[in-house]
Tab-separated table of C-alpha atoms in Angstrom:
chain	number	residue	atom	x	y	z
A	1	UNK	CA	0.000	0.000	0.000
A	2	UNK	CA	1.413	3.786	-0.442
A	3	UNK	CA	1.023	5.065	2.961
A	4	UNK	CA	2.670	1.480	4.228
A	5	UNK	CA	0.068	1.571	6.791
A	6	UNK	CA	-3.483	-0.667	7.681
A	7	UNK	CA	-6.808	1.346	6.777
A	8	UNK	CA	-9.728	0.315	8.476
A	9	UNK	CA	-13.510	0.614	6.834
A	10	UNK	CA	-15.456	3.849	6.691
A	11	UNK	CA	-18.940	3.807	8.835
A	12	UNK	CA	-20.666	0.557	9.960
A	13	UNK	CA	-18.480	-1.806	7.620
A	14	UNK	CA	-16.449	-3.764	10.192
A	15	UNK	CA	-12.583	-5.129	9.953
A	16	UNK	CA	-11.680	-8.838	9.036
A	17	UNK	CA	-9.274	-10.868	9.198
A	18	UNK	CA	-9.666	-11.404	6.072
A	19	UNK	CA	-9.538	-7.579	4.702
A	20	UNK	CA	-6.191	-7.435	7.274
A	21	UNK	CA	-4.213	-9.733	5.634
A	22	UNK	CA	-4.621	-8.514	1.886
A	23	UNK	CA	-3.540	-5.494	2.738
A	24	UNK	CA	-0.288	-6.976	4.524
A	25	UNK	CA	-0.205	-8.813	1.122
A	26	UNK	CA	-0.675	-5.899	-1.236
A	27	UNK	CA	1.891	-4.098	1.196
A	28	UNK	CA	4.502	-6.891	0.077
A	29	UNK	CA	4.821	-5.683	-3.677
A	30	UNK	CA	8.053	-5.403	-5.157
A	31	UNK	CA	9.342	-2.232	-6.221
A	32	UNK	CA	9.849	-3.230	-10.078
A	33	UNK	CA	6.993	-5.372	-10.169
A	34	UNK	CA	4.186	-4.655	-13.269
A	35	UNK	CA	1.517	-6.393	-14.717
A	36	UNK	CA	-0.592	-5.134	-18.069
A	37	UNK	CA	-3.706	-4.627	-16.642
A	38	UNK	CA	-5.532	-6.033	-19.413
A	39	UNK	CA	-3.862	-9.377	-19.837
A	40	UNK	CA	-4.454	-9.682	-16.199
A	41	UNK	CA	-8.082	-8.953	-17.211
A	42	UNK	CA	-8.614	-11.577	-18.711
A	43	UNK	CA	-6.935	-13.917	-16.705
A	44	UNK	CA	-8.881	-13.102	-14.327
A	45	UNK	CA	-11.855	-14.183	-16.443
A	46	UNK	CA	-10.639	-17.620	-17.139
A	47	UNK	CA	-9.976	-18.051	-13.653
A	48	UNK	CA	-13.252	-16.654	-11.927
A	49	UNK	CA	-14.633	-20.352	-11.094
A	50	UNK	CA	-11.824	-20.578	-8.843
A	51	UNK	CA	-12.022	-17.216	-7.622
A	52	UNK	CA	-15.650	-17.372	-6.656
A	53	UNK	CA	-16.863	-14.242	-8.819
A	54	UNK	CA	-19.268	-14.052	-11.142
A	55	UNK	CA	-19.793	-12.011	-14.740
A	56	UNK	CA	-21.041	-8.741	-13.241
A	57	UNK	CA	-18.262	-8.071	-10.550
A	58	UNK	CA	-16.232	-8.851	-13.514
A	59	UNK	CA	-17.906	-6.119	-15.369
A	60	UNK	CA	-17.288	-3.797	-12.194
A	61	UNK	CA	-13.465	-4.503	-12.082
A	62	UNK	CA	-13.555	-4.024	-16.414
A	63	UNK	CA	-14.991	-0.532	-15.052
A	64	UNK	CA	-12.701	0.515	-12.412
A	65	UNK	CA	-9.403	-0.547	-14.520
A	66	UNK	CA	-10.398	1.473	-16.734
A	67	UNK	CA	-10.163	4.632	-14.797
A	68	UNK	CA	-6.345	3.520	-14.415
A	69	UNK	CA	-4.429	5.774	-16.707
A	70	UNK	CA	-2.054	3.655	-17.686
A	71	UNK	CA	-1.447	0.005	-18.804
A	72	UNK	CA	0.857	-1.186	-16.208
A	73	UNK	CA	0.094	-1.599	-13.343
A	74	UNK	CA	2.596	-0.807	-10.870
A	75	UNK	CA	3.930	1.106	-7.854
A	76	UNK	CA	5.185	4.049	-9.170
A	77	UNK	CA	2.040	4.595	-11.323
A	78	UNK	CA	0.067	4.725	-7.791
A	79	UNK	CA	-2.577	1.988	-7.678
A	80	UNK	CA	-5.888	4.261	-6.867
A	81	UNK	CA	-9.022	4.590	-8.360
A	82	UNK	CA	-11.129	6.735	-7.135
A	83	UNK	CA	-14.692	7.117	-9.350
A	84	UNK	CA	-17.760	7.737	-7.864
A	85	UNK	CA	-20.506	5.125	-8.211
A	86	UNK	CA	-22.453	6.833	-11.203
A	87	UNK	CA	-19.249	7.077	-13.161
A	88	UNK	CA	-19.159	2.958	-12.427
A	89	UNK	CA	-22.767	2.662	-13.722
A	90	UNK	CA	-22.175	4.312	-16.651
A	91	UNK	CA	-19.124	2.583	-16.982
A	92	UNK	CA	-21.120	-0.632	-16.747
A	93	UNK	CA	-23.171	-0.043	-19.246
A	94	UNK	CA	-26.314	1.576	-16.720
A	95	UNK	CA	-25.647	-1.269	-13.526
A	96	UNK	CA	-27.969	0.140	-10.439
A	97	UNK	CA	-25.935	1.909	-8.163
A	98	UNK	CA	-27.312	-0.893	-5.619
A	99	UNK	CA	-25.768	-3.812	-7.829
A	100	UNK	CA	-22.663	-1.574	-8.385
A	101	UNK	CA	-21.835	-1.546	-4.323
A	102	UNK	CA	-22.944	-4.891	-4.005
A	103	UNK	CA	-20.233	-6.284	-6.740
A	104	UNK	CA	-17.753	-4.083	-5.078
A	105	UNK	CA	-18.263	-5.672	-1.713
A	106	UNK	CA	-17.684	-8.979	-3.596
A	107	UNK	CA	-14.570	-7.981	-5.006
A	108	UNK	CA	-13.352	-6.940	-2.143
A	109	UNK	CA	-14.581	-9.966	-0.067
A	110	UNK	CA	-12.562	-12.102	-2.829
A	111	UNK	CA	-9.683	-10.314	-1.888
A	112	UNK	CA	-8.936	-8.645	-5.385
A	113	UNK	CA	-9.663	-4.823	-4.022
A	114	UNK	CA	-8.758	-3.145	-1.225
A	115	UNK	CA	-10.884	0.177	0.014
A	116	UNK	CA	-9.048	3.167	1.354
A	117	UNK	CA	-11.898	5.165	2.706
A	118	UNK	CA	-11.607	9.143	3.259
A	119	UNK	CA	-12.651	9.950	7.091
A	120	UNK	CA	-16.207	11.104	5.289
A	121	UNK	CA	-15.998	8.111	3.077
A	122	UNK	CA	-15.720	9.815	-0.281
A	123	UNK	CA	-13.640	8.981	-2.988
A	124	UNK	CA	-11.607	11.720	-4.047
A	125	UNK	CA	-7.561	13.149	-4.772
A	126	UNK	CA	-5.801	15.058	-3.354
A	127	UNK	CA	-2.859	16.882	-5.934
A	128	UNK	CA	-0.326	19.024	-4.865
A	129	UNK	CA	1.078	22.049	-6.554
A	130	UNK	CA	2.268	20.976	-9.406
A	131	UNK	CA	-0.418	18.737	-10.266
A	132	UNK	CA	0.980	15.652	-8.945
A	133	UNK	CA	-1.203	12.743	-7.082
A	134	UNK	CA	-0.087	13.298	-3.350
A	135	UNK	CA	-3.309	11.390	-1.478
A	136	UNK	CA	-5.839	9.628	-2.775
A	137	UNK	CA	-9.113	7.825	-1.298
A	138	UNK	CA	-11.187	4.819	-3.077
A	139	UNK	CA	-9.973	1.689	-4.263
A	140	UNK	CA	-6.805	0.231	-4.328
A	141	UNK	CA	-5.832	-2.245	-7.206
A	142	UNK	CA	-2.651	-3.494	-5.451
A	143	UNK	CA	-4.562	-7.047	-4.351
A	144	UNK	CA	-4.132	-7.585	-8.131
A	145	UNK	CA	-0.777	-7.104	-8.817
A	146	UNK	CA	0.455	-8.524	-5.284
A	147	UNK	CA	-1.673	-11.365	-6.961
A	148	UNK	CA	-0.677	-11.553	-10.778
A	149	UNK	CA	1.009	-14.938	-11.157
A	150	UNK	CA	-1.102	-16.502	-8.509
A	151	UNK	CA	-4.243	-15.362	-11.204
A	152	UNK	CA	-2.458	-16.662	-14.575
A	153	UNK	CA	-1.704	-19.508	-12.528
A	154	UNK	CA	-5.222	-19.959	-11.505
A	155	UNK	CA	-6.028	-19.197	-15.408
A	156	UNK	CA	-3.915	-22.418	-16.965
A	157	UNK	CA	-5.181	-24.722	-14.300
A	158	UNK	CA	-8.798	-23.949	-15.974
A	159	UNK	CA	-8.005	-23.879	-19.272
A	160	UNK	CA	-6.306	-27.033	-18.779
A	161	UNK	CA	-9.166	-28.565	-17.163
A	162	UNK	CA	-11.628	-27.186	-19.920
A	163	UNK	CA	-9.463	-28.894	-22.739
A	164	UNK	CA	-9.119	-32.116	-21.130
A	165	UNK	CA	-13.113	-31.874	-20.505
A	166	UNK	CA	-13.165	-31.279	-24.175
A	167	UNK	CA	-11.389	-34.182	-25.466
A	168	UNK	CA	-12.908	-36.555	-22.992
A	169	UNK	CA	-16.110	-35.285	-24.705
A	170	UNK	CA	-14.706	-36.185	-27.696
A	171	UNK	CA	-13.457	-39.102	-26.948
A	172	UNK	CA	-16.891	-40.344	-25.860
A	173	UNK	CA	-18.553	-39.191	-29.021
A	174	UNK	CA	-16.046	-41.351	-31.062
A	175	UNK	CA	-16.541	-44.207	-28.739
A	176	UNK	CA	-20.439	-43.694	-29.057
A	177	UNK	CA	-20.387	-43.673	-32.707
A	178	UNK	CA	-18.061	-46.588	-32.831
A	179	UNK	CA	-20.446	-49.098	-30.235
A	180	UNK	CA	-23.847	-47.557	-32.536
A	181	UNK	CA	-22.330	-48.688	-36.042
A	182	UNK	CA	-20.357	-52.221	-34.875
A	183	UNK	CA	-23.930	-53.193	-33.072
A	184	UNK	CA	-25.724	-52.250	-36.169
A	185	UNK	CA	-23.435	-53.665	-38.399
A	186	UNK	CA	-23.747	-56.958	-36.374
A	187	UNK	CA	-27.401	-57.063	-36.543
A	188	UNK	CA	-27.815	-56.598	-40.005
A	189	UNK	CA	-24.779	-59.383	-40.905
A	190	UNK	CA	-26.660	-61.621	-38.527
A	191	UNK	CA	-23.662	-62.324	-36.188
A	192	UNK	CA	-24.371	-64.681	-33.456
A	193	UNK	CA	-24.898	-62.332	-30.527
A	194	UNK	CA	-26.971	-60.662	-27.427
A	195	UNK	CA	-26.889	-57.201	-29.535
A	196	UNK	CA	-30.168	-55.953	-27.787
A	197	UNK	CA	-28.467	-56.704	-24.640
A	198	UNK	CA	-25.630	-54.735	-25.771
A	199	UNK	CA	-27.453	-52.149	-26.977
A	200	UNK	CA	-29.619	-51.526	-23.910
A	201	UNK	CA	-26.969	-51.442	-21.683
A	202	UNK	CA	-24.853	-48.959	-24.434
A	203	UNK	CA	-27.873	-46.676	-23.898
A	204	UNK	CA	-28.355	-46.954	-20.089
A	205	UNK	CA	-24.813	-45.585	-19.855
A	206	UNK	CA	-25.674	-42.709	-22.417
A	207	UNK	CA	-28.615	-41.719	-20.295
A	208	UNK	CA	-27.762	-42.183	-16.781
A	209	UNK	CA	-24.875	-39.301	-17.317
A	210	UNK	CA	-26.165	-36.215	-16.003
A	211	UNK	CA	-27.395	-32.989	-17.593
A	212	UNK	CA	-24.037	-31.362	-16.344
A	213	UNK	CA	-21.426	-33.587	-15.990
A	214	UNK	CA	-18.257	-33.509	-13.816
A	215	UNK	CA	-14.831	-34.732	-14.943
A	216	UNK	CA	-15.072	-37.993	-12.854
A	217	UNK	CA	-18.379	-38.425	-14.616
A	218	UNK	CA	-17.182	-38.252	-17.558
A	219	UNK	CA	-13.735	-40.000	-17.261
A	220	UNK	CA	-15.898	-42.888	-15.481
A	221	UNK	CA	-18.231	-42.928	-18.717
A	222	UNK	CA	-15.425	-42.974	-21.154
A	223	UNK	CA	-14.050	-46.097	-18.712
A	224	UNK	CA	-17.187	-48.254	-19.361
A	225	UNK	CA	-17.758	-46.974	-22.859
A	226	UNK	CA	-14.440	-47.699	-23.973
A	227	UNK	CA	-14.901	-51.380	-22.222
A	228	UNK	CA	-18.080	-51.894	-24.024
A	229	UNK	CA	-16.421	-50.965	-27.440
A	230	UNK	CA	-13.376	-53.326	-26.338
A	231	UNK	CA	-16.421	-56.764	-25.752
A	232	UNK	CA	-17.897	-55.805	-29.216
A	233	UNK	CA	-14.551	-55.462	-30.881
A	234	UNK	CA	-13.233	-58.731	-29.949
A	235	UNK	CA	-16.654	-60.584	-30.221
A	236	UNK	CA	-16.420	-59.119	-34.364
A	237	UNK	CA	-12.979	-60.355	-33.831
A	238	UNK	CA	-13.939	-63.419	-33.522
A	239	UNK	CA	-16.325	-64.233	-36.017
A	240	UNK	CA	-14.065	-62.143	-38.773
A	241	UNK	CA	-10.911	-65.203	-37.743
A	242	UNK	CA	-13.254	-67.872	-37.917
A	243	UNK	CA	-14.683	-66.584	-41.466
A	244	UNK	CA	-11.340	-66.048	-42.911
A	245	UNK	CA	-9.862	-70.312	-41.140
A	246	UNK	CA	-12.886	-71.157	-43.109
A	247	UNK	CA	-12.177	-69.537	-46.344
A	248	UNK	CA	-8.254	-70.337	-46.157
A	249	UNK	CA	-9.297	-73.652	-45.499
A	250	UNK	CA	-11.677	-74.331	-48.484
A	251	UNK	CA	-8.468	-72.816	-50.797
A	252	UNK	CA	-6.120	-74.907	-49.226
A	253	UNK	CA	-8.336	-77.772	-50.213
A	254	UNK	CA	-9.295	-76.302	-53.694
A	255	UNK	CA	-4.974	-76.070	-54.321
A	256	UNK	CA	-4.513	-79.810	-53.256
A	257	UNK	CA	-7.492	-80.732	-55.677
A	258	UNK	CA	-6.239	-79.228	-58.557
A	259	UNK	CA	-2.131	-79.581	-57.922
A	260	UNK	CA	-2.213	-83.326	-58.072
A	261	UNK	CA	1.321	-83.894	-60.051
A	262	UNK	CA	-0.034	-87.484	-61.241
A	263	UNK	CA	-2.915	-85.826	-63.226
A	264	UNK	CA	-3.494	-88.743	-66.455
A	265	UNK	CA	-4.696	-85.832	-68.766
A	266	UNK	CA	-0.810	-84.968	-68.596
A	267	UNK	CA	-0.197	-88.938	-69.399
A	268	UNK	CA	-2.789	-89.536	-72.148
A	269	UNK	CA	-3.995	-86.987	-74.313
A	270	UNK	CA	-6.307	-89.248	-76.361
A	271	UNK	CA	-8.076	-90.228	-72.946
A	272	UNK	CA	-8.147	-87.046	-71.942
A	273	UNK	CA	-10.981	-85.986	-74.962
A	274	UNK	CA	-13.077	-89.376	-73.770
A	275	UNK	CA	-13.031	-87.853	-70.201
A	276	UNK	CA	-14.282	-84.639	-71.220
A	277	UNK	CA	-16.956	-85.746	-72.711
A	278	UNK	CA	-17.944	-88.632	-70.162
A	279	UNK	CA	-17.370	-85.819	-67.242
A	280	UNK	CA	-19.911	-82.789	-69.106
A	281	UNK	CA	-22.852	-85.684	-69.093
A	282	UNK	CA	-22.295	-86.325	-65.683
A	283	UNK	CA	-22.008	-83.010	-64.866
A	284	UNK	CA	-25.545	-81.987	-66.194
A	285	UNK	CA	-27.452	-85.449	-64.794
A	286	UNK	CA	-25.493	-83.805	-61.299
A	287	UNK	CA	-26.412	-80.432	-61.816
A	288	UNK	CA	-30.431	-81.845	-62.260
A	289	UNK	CA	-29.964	-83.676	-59.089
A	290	UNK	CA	-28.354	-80.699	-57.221
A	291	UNK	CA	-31.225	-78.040	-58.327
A	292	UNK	CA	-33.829	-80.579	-57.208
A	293	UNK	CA	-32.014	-81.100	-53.848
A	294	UNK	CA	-31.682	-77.450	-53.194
A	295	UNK	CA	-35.296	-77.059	-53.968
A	296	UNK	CA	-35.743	-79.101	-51.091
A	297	UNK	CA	-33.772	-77.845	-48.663
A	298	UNK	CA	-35.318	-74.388	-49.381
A	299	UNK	CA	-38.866	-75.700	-48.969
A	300	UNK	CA	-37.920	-77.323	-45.745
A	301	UNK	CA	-36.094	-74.330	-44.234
A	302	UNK	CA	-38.954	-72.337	-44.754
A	303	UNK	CA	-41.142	-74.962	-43.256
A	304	UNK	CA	-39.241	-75.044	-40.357
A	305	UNK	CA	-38.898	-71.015	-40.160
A	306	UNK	CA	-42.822	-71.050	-40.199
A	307	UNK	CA	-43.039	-73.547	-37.596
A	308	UNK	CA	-40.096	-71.881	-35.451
A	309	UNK	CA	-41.364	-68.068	-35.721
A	310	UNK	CA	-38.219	-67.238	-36.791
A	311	UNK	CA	-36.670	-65.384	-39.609
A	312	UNK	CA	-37.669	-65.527	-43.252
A	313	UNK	CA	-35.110	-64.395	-45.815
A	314	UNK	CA	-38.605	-63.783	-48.648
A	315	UNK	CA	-37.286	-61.670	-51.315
A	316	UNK	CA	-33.746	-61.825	-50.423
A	317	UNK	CA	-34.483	-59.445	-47.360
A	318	UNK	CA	-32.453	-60.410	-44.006
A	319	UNK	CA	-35.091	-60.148	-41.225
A	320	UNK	CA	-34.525	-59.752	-37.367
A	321	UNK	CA	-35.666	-61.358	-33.769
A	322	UNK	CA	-39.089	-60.846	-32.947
A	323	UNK	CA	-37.866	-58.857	-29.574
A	324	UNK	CA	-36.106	-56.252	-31.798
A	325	UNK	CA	-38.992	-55.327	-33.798
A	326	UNK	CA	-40.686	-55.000	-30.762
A	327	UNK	CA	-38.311	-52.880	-29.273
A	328	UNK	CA	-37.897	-50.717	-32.133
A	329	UNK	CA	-41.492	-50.870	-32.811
A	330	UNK	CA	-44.014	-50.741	-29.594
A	331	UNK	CA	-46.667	-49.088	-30.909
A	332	UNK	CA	-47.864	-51.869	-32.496
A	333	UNK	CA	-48.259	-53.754	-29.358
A	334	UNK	CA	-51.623	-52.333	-28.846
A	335	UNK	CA	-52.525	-54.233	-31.810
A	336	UNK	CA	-52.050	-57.555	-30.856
A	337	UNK	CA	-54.586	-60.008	-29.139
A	338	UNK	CA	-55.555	-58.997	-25.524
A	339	UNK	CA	-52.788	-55.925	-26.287
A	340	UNK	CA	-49.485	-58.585	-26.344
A	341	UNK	CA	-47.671	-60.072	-29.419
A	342	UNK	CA	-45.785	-63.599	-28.486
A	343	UNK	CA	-44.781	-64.601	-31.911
A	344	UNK	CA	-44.955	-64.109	-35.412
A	345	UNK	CA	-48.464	-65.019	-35.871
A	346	UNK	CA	-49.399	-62.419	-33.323
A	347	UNK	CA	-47.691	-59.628	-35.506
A	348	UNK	CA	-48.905	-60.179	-39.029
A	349	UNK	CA	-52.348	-60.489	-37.213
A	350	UNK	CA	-51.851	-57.053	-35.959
A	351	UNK	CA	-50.178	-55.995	-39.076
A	352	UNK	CA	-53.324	-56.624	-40.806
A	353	UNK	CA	-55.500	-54.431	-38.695
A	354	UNK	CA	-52.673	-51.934	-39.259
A	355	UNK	CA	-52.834	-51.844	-42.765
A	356	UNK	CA	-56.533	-51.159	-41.877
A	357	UNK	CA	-56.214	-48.594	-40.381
A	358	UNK	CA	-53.488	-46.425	-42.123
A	359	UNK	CA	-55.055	-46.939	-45.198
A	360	UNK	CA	-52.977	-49.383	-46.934
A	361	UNK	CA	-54.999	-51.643	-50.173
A	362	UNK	CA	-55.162	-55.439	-49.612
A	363	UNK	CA	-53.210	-55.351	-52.997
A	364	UNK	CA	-50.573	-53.509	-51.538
A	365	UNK	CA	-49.968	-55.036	-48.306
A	366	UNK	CA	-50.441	-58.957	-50.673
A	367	UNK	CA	-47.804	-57.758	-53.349
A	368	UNK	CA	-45.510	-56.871	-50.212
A	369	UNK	CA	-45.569	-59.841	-47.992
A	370	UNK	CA	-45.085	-61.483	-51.694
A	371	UNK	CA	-41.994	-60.225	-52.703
A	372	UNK	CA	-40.493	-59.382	-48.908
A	373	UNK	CA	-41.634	-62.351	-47.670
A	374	UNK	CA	-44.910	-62.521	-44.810
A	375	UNK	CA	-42.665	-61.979	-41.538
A	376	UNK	CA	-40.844	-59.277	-43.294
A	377	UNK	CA	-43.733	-57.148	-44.609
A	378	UNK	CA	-45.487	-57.805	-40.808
A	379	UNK	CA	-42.217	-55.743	-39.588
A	380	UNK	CA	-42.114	-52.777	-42.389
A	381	UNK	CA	-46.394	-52.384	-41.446
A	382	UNK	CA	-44.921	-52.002	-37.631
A	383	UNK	CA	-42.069	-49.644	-38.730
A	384	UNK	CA	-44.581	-47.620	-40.799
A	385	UNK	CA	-46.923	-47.121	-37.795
A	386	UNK	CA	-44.422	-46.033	-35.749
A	387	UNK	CA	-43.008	-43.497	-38.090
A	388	UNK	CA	-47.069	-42.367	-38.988
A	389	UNK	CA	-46.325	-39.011	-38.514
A	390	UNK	CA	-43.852	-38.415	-40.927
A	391	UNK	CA	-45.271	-40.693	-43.547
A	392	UNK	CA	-47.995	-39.133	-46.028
A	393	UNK	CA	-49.207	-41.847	-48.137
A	394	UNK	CA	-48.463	-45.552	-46.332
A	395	UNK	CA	-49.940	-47.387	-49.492
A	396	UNK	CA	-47.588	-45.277	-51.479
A	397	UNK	CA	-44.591	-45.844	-49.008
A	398	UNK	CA	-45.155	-49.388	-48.529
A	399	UNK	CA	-45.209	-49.781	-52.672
A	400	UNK	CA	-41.917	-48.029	-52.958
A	401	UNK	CA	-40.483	-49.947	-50.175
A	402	UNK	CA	-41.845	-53.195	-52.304
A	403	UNK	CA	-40.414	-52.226	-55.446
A	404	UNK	CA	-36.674	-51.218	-53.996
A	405	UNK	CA	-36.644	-54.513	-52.552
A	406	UNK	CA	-37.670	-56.233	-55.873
A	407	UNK	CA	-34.294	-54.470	-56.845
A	408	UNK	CA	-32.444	-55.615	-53.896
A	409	UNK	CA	-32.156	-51.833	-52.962
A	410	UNK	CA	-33.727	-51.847	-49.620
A	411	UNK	CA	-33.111	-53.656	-45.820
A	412	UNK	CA	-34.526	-53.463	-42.888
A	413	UNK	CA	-31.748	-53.197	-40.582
A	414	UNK	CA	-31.082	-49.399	-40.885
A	415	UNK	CA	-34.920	-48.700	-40.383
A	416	UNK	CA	-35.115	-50.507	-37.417
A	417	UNK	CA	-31.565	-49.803	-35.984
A	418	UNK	CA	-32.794	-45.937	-36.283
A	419	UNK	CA	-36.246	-46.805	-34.314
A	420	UNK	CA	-34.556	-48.644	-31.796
A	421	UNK	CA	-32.160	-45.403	-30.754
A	422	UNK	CA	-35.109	-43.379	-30.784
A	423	UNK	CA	-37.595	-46.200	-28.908
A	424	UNK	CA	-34.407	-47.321	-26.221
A	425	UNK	CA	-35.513	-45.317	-22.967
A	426	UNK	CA	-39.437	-46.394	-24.050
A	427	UNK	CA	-39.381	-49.873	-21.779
A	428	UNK	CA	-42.350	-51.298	-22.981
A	429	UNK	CA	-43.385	-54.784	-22.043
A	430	UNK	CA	-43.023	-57.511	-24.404
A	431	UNK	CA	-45.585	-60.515	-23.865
């Protein structure tokens, strides 16, 4: 301080503690010491969470620096501002006088302003003849410069904190994207797996982080997400190695097929002609028998899929567990029999009063469930309710739908994987 002695409150404000030992601080300032005023500005703004100060005390401080004349602070300059409180309001953009004291109070409270009252409590100069500053009453700035490198210490601890928030934030949207496309890509490959189980518990981590997060929160979520990513990875893993043993393998056995040294088309030409004609006869009797045969098999896997409830591949389309459409799709719940759908039968029963009800031509839904397959077109009717609202025409939808996958330029997967997100937090019971 100038004088190098305490000052003590004007009127009923009492002394602290507090107010005593910033002022031995600010009395410890060394003689060369300077700051620029506005650099420490606005270190002062990164570091107000620390400081406990808000915006408008901020605004108050912007105010009274102001009134500095120069842009160092330091000793020799004097550290003394003395404007009145409507000078500070207009400074401050019109503040109430009121709020102007009040933020003063807190500035001085945080121990970033010191007051050095008149005896009447004014704020004023005193000069002496030749114009010089010889005594001045109202605030004293030295708290911030006795203070500078604590404040741009204070400053990089929060900006440090805000950029690691930042890339943790990151860092969970990457790992969020990452879990959303390998589940979805799992579904619609049809890899062996609890995906809905996955899935669920991917979104109960999403939505039990709070509106405002702190670090730990989010460092904890990035723990579990990044764990979660890890299970999917290596159960992908998995299946990709097993699919690539089974294609080396079939090569391997192709190579030894077709390698054998002892080959007697080398040997015998002449015999070689006979051969090829003996092996294209038995190759077309083979091919007759293989066609039949796989007619066969396909007419008893879809037997069995009918009996099972399970998935129907009609018109090429790859089609999903009963519990994910019903996840993705709960709205047509209501539909079912006594308000519950247990299997497939249940669905395309409620399907059909769907297609009722949205409008949708017999012909339509028929040509659909012909080409998609019955199980399949059951699913798009429940996707199209549950999208009702942003569909015009669901005849006309359901016929485009129809004829892209007559093209083999529609799935289901992405249409369902996009209702599930939005359906996750619904909970509905499945019967």
């Amino acid at each position: 301080m100038e004088t190098g002695s305490v000052t003590t409150p004007f009127g009923r404000r009492s002394m602290t503690l507090g107010m005593l030992s910033n002022q031995v601080m600010a009395g410890e300032i060394k003689p060369d010491q300077s700051v620029d005023k506005w650099k420490l500005f606005r270190a002062l703004c990164e570091a107000k969470p620390l400081l406990g100060i808000g915006d408008r005390a901020l605004a108050v401080l912007n105010a009274l620096l102001s009134f500095y004349p120069k842009n160092e602070l330091a000793q020799e300059n004097g550290l003394i501002v003395f404007p009145s409180n409507i000078q500070l309001s207009l400074r401050t953009h019109g503040m109430a006088e009121q709020t102007v004291r009040r933020h003063l109070a807190a500035l001085v409270e945080a121990g970033l302003l010191l007051r050095k009252d008149s005896p009447n409590g004014k704020r004023y100069v005193r000069r002496d003849r030749a114009g010089e500053v010889d005594e001045a009453f109202g605030f004293s700035l030295a708290p911030l410069l006795a203070r500078a490198e604590e404040i741009e210490q204070l400053a990089a601890e929060v900006m440090a904190e805000r950029l690691h928030v930042q890339r943790l934030r990151e860092r969970i949207t990457l790992c969020r994207r990452d879990i959303a496309k390998l589940i979805e890509a799992a579904v619609e490959e049809e890899i062996p797996g609890d995906w809905q189980g996955l899935y669920c518990e991917f979104r109960d981590l999403i939505e039990g982080l709070p509106r405002s997060p702190t670090t730990a929160q989010l460092e904890l979520l990035l723990d579990e997400l990044t764990a979660l990513r890890t299970d999917i990875l290596n159960q992908l893993e998995i299946r990709v190695k097993s699919t690539k043993q089974r294609g080396n393998a079939d090569y391997i056995e192709r190579h030894i097929q077709n390698s054998n040294p002892d080959s007697i088309s080398e040997l015998e030409p002449s015999f070689e002609t006979k051969q090829r004609a003996m092996a294209e006869q038995g190759k077309g009797r083979e091919a007759e028998r293989l066609e039949e045969g796989r007619g066969e098999a396909a007419q008893s896997r879809q037997e069995e899929s009918r009996q099972s409830g399970g998935r129907n591949d009609g018109g090429g389309l790859k089609s999903f567990p009963l519990g994910l459409v019903l996840q993705a799709c709960p709205e047509i719940l209501a539909y079912g029999p006594d308000g519950i759908i247990r299997n497939w039968r249940d669905l395309m029963a409620a399907a059909v009063i769907v297609r009722s009800m949205l409008g949708v031509s017999p012909s339509a839904y028929e040509e659909a469930a012909n080409v998609m397959g019955p199980e399949n077109a059951a699913t798009v009717m429940a996707c199209i309710l549950e999208r009702g609202g942003h569909i015009n025409s669901a005849g006309g939808y359901l016929r485009g739908l129809t004829r892209r996958s007559e093209k083999g330029e529609f799935a289901i997967g992405p249409m369902l994987m996009a209702l599930l997100r939005a359906n996750a937090p619904a909970g509905r019971r499945v019967g």
